[in-house]
PDB file of C-alpha atoms in Angstrom:
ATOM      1  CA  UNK A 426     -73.227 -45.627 145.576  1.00  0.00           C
ATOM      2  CA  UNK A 427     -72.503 -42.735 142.921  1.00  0.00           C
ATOM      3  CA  UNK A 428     -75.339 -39.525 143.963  1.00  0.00           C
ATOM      4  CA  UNK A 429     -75.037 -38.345 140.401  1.00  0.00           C
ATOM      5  CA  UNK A 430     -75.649 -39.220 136.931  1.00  0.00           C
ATOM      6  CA  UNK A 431     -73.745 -37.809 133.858  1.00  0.00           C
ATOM      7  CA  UNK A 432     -73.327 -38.403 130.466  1.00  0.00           C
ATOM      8  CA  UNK A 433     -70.521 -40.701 129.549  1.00  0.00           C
ATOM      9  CA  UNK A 434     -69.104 -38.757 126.670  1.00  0.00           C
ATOM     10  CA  UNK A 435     -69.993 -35.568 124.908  1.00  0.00           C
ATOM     11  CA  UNK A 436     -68.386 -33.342 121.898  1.00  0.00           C
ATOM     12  CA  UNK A 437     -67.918 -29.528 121.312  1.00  0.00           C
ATOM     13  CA  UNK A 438     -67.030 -27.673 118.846  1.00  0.00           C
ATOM     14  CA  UNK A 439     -64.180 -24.785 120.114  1.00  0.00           C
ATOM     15  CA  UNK A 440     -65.243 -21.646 120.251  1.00  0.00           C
ATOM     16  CA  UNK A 441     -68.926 -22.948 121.069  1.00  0.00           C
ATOM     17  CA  UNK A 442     -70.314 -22.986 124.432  1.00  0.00           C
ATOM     18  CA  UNK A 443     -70.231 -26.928 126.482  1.00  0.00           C
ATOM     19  CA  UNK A 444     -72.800 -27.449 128.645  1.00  0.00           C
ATOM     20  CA  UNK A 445     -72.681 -30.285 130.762  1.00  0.00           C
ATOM     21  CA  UNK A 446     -75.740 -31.586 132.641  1.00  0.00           C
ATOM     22  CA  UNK A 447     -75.760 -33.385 135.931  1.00  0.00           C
ATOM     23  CA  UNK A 448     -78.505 -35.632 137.805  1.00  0.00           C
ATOM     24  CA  UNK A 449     -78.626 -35.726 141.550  1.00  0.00           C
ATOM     25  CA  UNK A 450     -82.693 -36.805 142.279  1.00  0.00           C
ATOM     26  CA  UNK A 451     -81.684 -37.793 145.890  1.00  0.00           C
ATOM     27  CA  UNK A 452     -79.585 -34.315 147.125  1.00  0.00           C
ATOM     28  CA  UNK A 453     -80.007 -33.183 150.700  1.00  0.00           C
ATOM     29  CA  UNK A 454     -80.328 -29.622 151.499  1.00  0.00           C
ATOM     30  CA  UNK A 455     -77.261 -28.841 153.219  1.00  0.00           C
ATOM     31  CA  UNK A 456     -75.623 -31.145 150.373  1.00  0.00           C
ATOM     32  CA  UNK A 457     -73.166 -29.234 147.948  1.00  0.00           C
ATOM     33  CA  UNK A 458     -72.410 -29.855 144.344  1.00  0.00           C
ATOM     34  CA  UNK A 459     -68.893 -29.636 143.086  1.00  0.00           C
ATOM     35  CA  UNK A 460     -67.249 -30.007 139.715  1.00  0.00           C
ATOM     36  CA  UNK A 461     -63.538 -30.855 139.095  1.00  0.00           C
ATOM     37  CA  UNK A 462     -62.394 -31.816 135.917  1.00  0.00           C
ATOM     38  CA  UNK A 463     -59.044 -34.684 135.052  1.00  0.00           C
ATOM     39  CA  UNK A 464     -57.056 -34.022 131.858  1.00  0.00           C
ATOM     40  CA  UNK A 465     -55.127 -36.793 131.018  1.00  0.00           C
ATOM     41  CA  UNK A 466     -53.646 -38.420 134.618  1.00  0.00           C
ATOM     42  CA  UNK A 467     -53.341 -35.124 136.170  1.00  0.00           C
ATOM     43  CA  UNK A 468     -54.956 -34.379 139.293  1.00  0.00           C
ATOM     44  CA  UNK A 469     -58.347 -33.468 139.803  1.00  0.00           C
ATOM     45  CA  UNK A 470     -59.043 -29.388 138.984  1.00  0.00           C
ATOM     46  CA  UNK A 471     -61.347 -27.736 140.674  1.00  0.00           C
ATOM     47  CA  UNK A 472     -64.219 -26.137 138.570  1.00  0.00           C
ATOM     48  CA  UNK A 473     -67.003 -24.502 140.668  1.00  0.00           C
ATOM     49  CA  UNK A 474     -69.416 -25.484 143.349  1.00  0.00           C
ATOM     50  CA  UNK A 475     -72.876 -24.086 145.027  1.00  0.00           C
ATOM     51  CA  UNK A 476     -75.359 -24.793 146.862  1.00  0.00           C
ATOM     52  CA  UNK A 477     -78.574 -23.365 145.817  1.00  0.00           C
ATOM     53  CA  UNK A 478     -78.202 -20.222 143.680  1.00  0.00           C
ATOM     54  CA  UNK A 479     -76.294 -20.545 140.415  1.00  0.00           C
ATOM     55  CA  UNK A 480     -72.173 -19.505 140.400  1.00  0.00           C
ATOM     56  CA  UNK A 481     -69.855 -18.126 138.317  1.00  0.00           C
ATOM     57  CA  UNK A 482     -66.580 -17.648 137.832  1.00  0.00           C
ATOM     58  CA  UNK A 483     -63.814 -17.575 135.483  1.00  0.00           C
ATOM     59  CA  UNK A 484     -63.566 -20.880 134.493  1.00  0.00           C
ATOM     60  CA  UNK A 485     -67.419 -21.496 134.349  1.00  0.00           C
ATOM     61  CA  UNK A 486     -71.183 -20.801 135.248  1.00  0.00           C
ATOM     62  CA  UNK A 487     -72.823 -23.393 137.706  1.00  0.00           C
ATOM     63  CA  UNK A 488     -76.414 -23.405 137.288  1.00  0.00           C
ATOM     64  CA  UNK A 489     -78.514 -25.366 139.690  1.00  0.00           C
ATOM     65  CA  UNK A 490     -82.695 -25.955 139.045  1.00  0.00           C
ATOM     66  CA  UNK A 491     -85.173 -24.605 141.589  1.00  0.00           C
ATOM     67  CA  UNK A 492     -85.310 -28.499 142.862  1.00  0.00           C
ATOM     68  CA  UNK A 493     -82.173 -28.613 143.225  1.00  0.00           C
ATOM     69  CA  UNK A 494     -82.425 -31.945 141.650  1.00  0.00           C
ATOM     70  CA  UNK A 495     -79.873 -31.749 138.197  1.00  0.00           C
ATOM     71  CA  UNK A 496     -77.513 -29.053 137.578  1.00  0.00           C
ATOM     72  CA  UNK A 497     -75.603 -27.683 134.240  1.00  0.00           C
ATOM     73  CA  UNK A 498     -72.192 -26.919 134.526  1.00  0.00           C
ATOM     74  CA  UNK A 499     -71.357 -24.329 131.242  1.00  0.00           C
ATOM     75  CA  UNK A 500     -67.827 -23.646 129.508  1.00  0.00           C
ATOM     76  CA  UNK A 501     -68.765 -20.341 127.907  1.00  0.00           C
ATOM     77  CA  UNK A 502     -66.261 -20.671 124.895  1.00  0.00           C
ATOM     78  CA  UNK A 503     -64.597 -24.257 125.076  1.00  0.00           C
ATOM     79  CA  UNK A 504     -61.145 -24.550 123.986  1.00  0.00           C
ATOM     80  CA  UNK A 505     -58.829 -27.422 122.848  1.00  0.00           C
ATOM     81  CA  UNK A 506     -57.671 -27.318 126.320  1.00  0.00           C
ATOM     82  CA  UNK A 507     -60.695 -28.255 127.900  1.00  0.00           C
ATOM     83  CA  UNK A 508     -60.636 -31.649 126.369  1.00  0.00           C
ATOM     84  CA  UNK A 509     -61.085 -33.901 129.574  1.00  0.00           C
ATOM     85  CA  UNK A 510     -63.382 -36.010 132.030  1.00  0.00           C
ATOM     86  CA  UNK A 511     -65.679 -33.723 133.672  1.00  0.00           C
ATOM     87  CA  UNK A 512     -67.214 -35.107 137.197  1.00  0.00           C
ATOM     88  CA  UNK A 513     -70.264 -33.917 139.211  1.00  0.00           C
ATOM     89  CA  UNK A 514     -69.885 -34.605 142.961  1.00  0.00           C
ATOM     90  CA  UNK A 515     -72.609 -34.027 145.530  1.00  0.00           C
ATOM     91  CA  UNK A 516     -70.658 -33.516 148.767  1.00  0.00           C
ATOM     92  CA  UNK A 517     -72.710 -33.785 152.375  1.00  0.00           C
ATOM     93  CA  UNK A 518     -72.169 -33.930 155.867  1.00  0.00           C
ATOM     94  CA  UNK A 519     -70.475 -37.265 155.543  1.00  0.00           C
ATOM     95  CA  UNK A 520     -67.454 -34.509 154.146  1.00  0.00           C
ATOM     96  CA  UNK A 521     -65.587 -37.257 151.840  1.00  0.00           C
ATOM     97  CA  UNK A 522     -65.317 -36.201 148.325  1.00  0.00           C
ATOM     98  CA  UNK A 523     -66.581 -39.318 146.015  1.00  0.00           C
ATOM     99  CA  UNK A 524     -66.011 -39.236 142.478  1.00  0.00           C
ATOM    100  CA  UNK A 525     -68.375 -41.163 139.935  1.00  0.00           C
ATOM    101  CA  UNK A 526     -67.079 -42.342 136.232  1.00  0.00           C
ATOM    102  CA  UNK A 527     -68.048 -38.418 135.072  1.00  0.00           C
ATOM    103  CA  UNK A 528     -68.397 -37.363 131.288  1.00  0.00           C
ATOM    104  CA  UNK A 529     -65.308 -37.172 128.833  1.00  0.00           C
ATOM    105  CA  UNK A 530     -65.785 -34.134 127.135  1.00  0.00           C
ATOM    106  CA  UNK A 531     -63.797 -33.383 123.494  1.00  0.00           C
ATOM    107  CA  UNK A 532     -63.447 -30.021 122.501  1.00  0.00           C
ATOM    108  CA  UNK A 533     -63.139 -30.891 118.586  1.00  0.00           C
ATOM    109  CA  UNK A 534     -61.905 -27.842 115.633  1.00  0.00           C
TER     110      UNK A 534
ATOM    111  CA  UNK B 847     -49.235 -25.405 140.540  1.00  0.00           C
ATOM    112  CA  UNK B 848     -51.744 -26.766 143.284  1.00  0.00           C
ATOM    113  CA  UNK B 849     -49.641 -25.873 146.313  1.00  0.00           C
ATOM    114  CA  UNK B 850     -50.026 -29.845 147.270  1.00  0.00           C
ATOM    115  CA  UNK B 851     -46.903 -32.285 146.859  1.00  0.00           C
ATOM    116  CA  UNK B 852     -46.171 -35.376 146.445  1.00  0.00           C
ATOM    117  CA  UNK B 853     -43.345 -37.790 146.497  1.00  0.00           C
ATOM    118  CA  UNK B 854     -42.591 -40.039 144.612  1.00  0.00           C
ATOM    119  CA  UNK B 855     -43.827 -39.211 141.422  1.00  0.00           C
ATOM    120  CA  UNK B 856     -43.024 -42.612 140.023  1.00  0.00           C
ATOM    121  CA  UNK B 857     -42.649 -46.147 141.977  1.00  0.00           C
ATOM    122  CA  UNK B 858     -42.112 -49.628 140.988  1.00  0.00           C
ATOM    123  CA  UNK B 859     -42.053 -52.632 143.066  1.00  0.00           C
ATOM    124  CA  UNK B 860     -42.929 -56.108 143.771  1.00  0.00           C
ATOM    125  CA  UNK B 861     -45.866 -57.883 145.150  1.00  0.00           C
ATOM    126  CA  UNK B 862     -45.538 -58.673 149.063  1.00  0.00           C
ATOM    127  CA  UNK B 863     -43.519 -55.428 149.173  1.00  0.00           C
ATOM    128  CA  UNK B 864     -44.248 -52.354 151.577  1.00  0.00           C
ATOM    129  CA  UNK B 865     -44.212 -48.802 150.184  1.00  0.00           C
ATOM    130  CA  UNK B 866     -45.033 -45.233 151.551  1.00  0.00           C
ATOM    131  CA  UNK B 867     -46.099 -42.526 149.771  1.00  0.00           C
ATOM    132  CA  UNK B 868     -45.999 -38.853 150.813  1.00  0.00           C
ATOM    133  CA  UNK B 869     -48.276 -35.870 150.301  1.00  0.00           C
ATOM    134  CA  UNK B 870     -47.896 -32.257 152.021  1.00  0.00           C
ATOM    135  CA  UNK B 871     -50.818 -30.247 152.030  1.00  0.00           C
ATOM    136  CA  UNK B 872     -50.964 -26.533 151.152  1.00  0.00           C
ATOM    137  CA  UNK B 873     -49.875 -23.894 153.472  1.00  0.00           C
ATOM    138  CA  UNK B 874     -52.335 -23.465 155.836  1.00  0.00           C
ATOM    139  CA  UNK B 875     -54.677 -26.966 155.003  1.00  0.00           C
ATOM    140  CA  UNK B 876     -55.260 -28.799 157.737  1.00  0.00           C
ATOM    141  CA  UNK B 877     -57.449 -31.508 156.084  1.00  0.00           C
ATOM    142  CA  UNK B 878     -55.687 -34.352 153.863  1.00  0.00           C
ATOM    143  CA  UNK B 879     -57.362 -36.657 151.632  1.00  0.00           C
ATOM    144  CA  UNK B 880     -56.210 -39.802 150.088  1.00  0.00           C
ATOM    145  CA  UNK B 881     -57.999 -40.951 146.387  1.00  0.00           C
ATOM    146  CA  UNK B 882     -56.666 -44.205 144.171  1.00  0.00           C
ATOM    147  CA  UNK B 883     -57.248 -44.090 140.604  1.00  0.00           C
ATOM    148  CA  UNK B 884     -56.733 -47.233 138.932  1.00  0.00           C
ATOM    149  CA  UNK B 885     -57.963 -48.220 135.482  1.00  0.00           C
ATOM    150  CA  UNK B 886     -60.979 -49.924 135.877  1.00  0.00           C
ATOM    151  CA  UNK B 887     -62.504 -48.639 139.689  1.00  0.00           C
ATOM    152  CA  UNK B 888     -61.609 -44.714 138.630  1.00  0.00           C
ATOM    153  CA  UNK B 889     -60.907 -42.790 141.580  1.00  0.00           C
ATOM    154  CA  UNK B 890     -62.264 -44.037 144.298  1.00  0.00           C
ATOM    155  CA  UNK B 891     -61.955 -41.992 148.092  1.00  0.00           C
ATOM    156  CA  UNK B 892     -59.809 -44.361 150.693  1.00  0.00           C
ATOM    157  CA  UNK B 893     -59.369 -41.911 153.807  1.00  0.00           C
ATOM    158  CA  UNK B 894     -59.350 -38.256 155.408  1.00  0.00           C
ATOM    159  CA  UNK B 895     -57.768 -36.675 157.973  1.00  0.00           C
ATOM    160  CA  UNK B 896     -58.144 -33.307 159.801  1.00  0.00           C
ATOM    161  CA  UNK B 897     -55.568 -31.925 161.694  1.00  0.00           C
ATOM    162  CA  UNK B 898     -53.970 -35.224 163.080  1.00  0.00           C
ATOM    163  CA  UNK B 899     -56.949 -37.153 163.190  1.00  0.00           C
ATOM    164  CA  UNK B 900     -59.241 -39.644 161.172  1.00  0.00           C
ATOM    165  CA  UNK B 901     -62.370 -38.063 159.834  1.00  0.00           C
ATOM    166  CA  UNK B 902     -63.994 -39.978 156.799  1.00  0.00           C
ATOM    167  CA  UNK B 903     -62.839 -43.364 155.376  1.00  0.00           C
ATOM    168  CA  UNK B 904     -63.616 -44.819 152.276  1.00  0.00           C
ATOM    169  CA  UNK B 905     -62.647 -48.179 150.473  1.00  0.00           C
ATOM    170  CA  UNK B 906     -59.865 -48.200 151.925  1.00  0.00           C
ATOM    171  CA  UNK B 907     -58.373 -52.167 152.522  1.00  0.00           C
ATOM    172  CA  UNK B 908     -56.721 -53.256 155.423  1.00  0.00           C
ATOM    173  CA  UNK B 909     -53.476 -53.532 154.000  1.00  0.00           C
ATOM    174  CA  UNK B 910     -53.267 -49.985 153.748  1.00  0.00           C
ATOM    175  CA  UNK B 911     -52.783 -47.257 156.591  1.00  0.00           C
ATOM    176  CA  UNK B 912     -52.401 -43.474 156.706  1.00  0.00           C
ATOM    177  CA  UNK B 913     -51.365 -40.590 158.889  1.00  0.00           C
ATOM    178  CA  UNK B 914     -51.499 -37.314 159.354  1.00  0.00           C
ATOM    179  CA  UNK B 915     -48.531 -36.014 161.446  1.00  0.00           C
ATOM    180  CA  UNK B 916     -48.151 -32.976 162.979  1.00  0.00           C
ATOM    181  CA  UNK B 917     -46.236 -30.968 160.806  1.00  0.00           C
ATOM    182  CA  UNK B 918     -49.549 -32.053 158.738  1.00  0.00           C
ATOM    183  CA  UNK B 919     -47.982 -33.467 156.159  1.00  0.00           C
ATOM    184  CA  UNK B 920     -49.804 -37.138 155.271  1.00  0.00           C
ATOM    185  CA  UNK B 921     -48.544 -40.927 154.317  1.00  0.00           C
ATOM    186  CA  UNK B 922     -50.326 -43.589 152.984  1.00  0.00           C
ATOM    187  CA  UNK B 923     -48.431 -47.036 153.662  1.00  0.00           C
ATOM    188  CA  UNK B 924     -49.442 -49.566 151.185  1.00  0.00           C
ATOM    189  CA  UNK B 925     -48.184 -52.833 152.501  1.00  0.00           C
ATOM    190  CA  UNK B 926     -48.130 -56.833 151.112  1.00  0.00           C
ATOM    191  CA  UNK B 927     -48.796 -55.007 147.794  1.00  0.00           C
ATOM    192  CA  UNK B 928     -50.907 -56.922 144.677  1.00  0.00           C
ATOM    193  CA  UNK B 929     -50.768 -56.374 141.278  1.00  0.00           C
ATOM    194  CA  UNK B 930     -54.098 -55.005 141.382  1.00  0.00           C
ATOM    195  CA  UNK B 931     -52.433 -52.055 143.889  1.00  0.00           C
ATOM    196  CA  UNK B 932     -51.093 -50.311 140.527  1.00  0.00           C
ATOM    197  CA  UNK B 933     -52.468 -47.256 140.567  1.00  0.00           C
ATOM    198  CA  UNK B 934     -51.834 -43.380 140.911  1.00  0.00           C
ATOM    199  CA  UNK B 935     -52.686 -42.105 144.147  1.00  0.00           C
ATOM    200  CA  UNK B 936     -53.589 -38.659 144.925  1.00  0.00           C
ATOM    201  CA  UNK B 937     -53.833 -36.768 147.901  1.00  0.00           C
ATOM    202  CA  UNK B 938     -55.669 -33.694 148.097  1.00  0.00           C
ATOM    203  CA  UNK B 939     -55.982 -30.795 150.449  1.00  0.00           C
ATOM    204  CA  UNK B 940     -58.470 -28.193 152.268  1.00  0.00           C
ATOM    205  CA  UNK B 941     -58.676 -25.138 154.708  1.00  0.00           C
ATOM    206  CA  UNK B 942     -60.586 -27.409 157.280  1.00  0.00           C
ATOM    207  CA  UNK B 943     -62.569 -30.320 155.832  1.00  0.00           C
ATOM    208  CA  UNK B 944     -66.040 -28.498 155.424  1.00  0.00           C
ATOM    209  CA  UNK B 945     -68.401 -29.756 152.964  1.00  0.00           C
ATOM    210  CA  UNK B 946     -68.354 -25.864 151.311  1.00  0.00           C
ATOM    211  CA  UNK B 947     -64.821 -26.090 150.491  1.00  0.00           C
ATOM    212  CA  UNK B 948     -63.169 -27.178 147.571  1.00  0.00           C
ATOM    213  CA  UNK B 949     -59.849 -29.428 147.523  1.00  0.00           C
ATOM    214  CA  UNK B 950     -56.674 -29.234 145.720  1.00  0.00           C
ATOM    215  CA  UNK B 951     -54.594 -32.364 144.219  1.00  0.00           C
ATOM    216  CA  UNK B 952     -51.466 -32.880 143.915  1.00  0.00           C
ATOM    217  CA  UNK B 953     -50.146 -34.648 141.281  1.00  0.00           C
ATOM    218  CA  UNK B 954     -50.139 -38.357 142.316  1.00  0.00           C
ATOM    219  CA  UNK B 955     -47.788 -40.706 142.768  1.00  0.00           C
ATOM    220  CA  UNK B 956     -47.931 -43.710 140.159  1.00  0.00           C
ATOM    221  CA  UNK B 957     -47.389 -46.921 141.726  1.00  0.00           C
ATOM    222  CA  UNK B 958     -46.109 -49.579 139.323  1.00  0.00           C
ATOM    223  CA  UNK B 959     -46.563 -53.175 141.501  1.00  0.00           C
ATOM    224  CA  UNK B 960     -44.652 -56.265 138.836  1.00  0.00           C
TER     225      UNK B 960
END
């Protein structure tokens, strides 16, 4: 059973700042939550990931709420490029990586 | 450029056929994973590996096997294939199989059963 609940679509306008939230009520402590993102039928890209404090890096910010219960994963200035389905992954001590239907985001002019 | 490969890119073949696809991991990655995406299931987590041996398994059926040799490159054999096999597989790679680390795919390997 999918851990997480997302959006099934969303829009941005480029230039503008995506933020895509993320449910994930039943997380563990020691459980981790990834995003990867799939444009077109590539492979899976990795995005960011944390655990309890909120990340950043050069693709995006990873912010995570006190409860650790949803998370927002932020494209600071979305391009054309970023057009693509956007999945939130909670990954525990179990170790596989399970992918739910994520949220197609479209970066529109 | 992920760092992970895999062969073929492209396969077509019959039902009741056997196929085998091939993924090396990054330089260094011990841990393999195997992921089908098909049209309607999305990708959906069949099996891991770490360094040789079997660590996690998902829905993977019993038609299908996988190893991890010890060069640590991986197969997947897919064997008495069904239509409903058509897919693109992907393999993906990490340092060691922790849960803090992140993996990287390859391309996949689209599998084309008429």
């Amino acid at each position: 059973d999918a851990k997480t609940t997302q959006p099934t679509s969303m829009d941005c306008a480029e230039g503008r700042a995506a933020n895509l939230p993320c449910n994930h009520s039943t997380i563990s402590g020691n459980e981790y939550v990834y995003w990867y993102r799939q444009i077109h039928s590539q492979g899976p890209q990795y995005i960011i990931h944390g655990l309890k404090n909120n990340e950043t890096n050069e693709m995006a910010s990873l912010i995570i709420t006190e409860d650790r219960k949803s998370s927002t994963l932020i494209l600071p200035h979305a391009t054309l490029r970023d057009t693509a389905v956007y999945y939130c992954i909670v990954r525990g001590t179990d170790n596989d990586m399970r992918f739910g239907a994520g949220t197609r985001l479209t970066v529109k002019p | 450029d992920s760092g992970v490969t895999q062969t073929p890119k492209h396969l077509i073949t019959a039902t009741g056929q056997r196929v085998t696809l091939r993924c090396s991991p990054r330089s260094g990655d011990l841990s393999v994973y195997w992921y089908q995406q098909s049209l309607d299931q999305g990708l959906q987590f069949l099996i891991q590996y770490y360094n040789g041996e079997e660590r996690a398994k998902g829905n993977i059926l019993e038609r299908f096997s996988a190893q991890q040799f010890p060069d640590l490159h991986s197969e997947l054999n897919l064997s008495s294939l069904e239509l409903g096999d058509s897919a693109l597989y992907f393999c993906a790679s990490s340092v060691a199989g922790r849960t803090n680390e992140k993996l990287f795919f390859g391309s996949g390997t689209q599998l084309s059963v008429l």
